[in-house]
CSV table of C-alpha atoms and ligand atoms in Angstrom, one decimal:
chain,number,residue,atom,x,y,z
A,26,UNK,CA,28.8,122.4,96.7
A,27,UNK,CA,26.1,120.1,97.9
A,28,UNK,CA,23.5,122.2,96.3
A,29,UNK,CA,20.9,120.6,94.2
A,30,UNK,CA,20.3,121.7,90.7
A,31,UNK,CA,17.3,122.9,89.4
A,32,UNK,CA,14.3,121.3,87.9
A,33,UNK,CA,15.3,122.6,84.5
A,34,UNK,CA,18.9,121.2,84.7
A,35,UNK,CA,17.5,117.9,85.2
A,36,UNK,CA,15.7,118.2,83.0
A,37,UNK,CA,18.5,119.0,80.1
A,38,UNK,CA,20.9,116.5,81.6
A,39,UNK,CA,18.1,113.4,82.2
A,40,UNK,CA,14.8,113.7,82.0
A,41,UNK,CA,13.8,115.1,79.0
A,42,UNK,CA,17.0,114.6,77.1
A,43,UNK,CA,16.8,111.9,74.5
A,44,UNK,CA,19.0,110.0,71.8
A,45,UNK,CA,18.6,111.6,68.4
A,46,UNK,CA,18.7,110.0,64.9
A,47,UNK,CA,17.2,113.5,63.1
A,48,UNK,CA,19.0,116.8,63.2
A,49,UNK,CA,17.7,120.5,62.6
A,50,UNK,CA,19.8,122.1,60.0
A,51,UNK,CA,21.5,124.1,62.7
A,52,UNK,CA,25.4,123.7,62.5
A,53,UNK,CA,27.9,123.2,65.8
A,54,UNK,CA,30.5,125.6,65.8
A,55,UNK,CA,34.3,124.5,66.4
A,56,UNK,CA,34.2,126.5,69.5
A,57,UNK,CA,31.3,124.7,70.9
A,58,UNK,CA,33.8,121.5,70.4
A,59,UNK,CA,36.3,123.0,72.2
A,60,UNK,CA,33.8,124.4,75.4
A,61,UNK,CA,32.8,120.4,75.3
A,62,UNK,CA,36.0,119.3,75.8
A,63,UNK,CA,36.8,122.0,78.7
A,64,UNK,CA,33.9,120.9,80.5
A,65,UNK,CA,34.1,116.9,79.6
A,66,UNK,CA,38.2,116.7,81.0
A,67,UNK,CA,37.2,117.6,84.5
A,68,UNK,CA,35.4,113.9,85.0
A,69,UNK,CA,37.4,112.2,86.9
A,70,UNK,CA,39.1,109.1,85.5
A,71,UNK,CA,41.3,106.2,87.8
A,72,UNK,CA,44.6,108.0,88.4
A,73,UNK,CA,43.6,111.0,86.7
A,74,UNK,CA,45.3,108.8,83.8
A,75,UNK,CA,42.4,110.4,81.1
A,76,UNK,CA,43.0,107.8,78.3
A,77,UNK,CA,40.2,108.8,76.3
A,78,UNK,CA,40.8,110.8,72.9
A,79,UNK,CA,38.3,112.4,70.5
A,80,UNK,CA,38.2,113.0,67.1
A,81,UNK,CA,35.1,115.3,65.8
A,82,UNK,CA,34.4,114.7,61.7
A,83,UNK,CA,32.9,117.8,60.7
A,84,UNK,CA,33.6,117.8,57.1
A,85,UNK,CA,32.1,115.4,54.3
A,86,UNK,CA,35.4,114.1,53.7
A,87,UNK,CA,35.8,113.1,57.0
A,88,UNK,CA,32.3,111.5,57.3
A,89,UNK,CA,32.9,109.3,54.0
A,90,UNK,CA,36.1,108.2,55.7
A,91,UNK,CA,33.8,106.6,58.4
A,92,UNK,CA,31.1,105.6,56.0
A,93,UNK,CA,32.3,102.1,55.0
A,94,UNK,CA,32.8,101.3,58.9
A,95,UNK,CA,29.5,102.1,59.6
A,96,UNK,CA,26.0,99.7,60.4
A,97,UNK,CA,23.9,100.0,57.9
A,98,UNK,CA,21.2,101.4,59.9
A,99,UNK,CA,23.6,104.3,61.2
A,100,UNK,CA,24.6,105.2,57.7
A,101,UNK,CA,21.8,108.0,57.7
A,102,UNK,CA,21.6,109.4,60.6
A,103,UNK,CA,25.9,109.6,60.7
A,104,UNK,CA,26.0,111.3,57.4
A,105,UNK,CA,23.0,114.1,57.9
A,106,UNK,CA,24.2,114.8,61.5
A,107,UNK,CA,26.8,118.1,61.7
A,108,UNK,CA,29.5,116.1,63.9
A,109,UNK,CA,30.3,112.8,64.9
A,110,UNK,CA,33.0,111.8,67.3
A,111,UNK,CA,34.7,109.2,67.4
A,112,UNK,CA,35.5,108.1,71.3
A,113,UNK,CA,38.4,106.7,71.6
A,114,UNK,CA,41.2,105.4,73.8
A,115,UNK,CA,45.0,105.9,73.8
A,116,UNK,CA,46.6,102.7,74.8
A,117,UNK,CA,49.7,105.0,75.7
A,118,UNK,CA,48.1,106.8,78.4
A,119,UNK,CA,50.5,106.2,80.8
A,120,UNK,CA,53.3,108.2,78.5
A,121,UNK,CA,51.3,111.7,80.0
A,122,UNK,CA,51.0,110.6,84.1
A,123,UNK,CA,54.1,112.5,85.3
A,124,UNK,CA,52.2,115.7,84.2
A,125,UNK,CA,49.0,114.1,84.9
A,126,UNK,CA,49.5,112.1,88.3
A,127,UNK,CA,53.3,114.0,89.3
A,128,UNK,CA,52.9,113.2,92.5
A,129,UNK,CA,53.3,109.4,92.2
A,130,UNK,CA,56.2,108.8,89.6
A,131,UNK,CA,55.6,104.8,90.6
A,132,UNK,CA,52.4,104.9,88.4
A,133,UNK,CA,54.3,104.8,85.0
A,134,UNK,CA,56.1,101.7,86.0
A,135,UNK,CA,53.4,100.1,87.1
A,136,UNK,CA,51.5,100.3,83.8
A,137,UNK,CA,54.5,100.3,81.4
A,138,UNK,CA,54.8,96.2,82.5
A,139,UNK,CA,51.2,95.5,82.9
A,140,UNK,CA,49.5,95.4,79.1
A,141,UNK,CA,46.3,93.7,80.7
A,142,UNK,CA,46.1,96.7,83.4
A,143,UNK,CA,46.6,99.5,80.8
A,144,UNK,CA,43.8,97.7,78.7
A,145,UNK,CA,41.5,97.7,81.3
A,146,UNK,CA,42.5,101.3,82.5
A,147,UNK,CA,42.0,102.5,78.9
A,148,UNK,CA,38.4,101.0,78.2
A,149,UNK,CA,36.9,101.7,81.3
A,150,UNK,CA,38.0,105.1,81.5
A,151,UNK,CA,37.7,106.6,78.2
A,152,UNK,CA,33.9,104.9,78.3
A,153,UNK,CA,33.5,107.2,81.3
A,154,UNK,CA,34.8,109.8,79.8
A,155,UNK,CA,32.4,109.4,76.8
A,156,UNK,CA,29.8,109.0,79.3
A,157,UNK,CA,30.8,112.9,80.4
A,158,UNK,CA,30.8,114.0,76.8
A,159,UNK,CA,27.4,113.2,76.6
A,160,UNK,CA,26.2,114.7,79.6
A,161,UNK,CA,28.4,117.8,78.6
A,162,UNK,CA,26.7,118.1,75.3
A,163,UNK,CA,23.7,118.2,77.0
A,164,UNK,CA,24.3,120.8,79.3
A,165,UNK,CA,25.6,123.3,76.6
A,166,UNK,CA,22.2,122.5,74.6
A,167,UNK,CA,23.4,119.6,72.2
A,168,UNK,CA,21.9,116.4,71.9
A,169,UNK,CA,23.7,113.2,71.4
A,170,UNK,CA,23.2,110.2,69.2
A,171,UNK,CA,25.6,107.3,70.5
A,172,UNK,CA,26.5,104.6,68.5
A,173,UNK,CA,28.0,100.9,69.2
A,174,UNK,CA,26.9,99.7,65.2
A,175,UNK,CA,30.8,99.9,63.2
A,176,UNK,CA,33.0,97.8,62.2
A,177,UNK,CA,35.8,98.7,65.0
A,178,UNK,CA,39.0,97.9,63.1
A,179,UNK,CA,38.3,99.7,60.3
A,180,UNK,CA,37.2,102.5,62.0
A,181,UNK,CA,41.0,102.1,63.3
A,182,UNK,CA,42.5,101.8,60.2
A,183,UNK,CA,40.9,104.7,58.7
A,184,UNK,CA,41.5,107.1,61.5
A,185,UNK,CA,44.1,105.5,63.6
A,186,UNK,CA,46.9,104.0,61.2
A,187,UNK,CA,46.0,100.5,62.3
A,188,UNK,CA,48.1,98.4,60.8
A,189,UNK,CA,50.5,100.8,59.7
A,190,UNK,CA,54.1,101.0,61.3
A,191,UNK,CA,53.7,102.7,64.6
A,192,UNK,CA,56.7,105.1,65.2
A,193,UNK,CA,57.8,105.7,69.0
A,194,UNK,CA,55.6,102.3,69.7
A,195,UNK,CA,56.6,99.3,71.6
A,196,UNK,CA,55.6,97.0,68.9
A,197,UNK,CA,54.8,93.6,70.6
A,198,UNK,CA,52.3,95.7,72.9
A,199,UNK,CA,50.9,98.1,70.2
A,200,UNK,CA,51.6,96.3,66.6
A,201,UNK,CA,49.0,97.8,65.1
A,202,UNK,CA,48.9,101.7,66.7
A,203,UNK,CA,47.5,102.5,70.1
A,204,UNK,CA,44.6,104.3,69.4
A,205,UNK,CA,41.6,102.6,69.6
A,206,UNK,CA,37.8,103.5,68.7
A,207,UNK,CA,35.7,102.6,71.5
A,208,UNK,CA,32.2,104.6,70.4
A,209,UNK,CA,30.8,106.8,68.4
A,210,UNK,CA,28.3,109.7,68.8
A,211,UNK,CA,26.5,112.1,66.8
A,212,UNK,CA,26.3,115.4,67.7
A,213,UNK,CA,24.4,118.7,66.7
A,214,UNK,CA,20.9,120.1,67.6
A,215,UNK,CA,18.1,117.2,67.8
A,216,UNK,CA,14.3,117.3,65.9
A,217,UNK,CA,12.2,116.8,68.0
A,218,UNK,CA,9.4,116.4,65.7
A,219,UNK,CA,11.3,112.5,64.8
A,220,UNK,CA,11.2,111.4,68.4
A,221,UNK,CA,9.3,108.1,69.2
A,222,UNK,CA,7.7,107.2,72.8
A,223,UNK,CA,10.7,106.9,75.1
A,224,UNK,CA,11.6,103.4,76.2
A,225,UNK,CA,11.1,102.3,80.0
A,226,UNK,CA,13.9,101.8,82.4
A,227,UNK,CA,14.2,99.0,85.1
A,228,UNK,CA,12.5,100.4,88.2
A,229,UNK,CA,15.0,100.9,91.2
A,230,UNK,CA,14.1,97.3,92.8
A,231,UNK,CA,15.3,95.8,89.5
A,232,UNK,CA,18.4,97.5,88.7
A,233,UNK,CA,19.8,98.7,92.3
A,234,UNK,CA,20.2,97.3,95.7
A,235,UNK,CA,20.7,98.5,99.1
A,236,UNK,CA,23.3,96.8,101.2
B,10,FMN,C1,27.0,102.9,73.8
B,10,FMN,C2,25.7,103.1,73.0
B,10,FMN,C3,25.6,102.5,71.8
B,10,FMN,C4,24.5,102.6,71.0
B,10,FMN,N1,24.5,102.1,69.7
B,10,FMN,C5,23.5,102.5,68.9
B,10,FMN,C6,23.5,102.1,67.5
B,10,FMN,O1,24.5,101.5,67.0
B,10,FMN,N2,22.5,102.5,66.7
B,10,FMN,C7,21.4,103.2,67.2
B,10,FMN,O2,20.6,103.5,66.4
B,10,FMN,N3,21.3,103.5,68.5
B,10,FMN,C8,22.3,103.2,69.3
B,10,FMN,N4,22.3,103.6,70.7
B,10,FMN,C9,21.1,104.4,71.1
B,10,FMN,C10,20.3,103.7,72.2
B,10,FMN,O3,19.4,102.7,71.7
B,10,FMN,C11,19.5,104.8,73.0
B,10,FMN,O4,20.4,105.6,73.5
B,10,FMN,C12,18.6,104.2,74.1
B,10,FMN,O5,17.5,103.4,73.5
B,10,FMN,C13,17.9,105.3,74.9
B,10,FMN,O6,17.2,106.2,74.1
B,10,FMN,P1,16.7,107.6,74.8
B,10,FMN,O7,18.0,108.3,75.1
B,10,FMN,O8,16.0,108.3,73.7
B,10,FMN,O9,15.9,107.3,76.0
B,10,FMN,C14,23.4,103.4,71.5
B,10,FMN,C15,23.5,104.0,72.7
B,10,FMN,C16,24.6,103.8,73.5
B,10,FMN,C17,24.7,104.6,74.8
């Protein structure tokens, strides 16, 4: 606690880690999945509500199902990598707080009549925790290449029964299912022979202030 990490660290998580389009034929074993997600779940998230869910396409099957949601220019890079997740949100959520957040039963009620709050909750928080899958990736020697570039109801349909009846679901909330792609991110073990110059960031005066 309050201890620094080392140069190298830094390194891995920040400074010399970099978004990746090419991948070295090097699969990512199930197990790796699993140590990202026991490292990822400890970020914290408002009300410890954890909204976000994950879906890891490993197979080609999988991958085709995404294909026809996907940018163009991400087609390539999707297909060759050896997983993609999709980072998604459960609109739901709330359904797990009394074993997530027992100590305040209140909680429930207060999203269960509040569609705009649980929206909110949802996308902020599973964007966080996507934010921690990366960094967790990172620090058990993946790299990452995130993705914004697909066609987000189709993604939903084909993974999330969007669109199809929704059993257990409060239908004038959640018509349509209550899982929700948010982002997607490629996964496996970088080339770094394909990397170009990395791009600048703002300088602190730009992007920060000190109040
Ligand atoms: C949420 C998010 C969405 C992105 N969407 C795309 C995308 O659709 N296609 C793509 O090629 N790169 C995408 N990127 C990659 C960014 O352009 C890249 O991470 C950024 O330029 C920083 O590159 P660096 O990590 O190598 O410094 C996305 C990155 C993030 C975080």
């Amino acid at each position: 606690m309050g201890e620094l990490v080392n140069d190298q660290t830094l390194n891995t998580l920040f400074l010399e880690a970099r978004t990746y389009s090419k991948w070295l034929p090097r699969p990512v074993a199930d197990e790796t999945l699993r140590n990202l997600y026991e490292l990822l779940k400890w970020g914290p998230t408002s009300a410890n509500s954890s909204p976000a869910r994950f879906a890891f396409l490993r197979s080609k099957e999988a991958k085709e199902r995404l294909r026809p949601a996907l940018a163009p220019l991400n087609v390539d890079k999707t297909m060759m990598a050896p997983v993609t997740v999709i980072v998604a949100y459960d609109l739901k959520f709330y359904e797990h707080l009394p074993k997530l957040f027992p100590h305040n039963p209140g909680m429930v009620k207060l999203f269960e009549t509040n569609p705009d709050l649980i929206e909110a909750t949802a996308k902020r928080n599973s964007t966080l925790q996507g934010a921690y899958m990366i960094m967790a990736a990172r620090a058990l020697g993946l790299d990452c290449g995130p993705m914004s570039g697909f066609d987000q109801a189709k993604v939903d349909e084909a993974f999330f029964a969007a669109g199809q009846p929704c059993f257990g679901c409060d239908q004038e909330f959640f018509p349509e299912g209550h899982v929700k792609s948010n982002f997607l991110c490629n996964l496996g073990y970088g080339d770094p022979t394909t990397l170009s110059p990395r791009l600048p960031r703002l300088p602190f005066n730009e992007a920060c202030s000190l109040l």
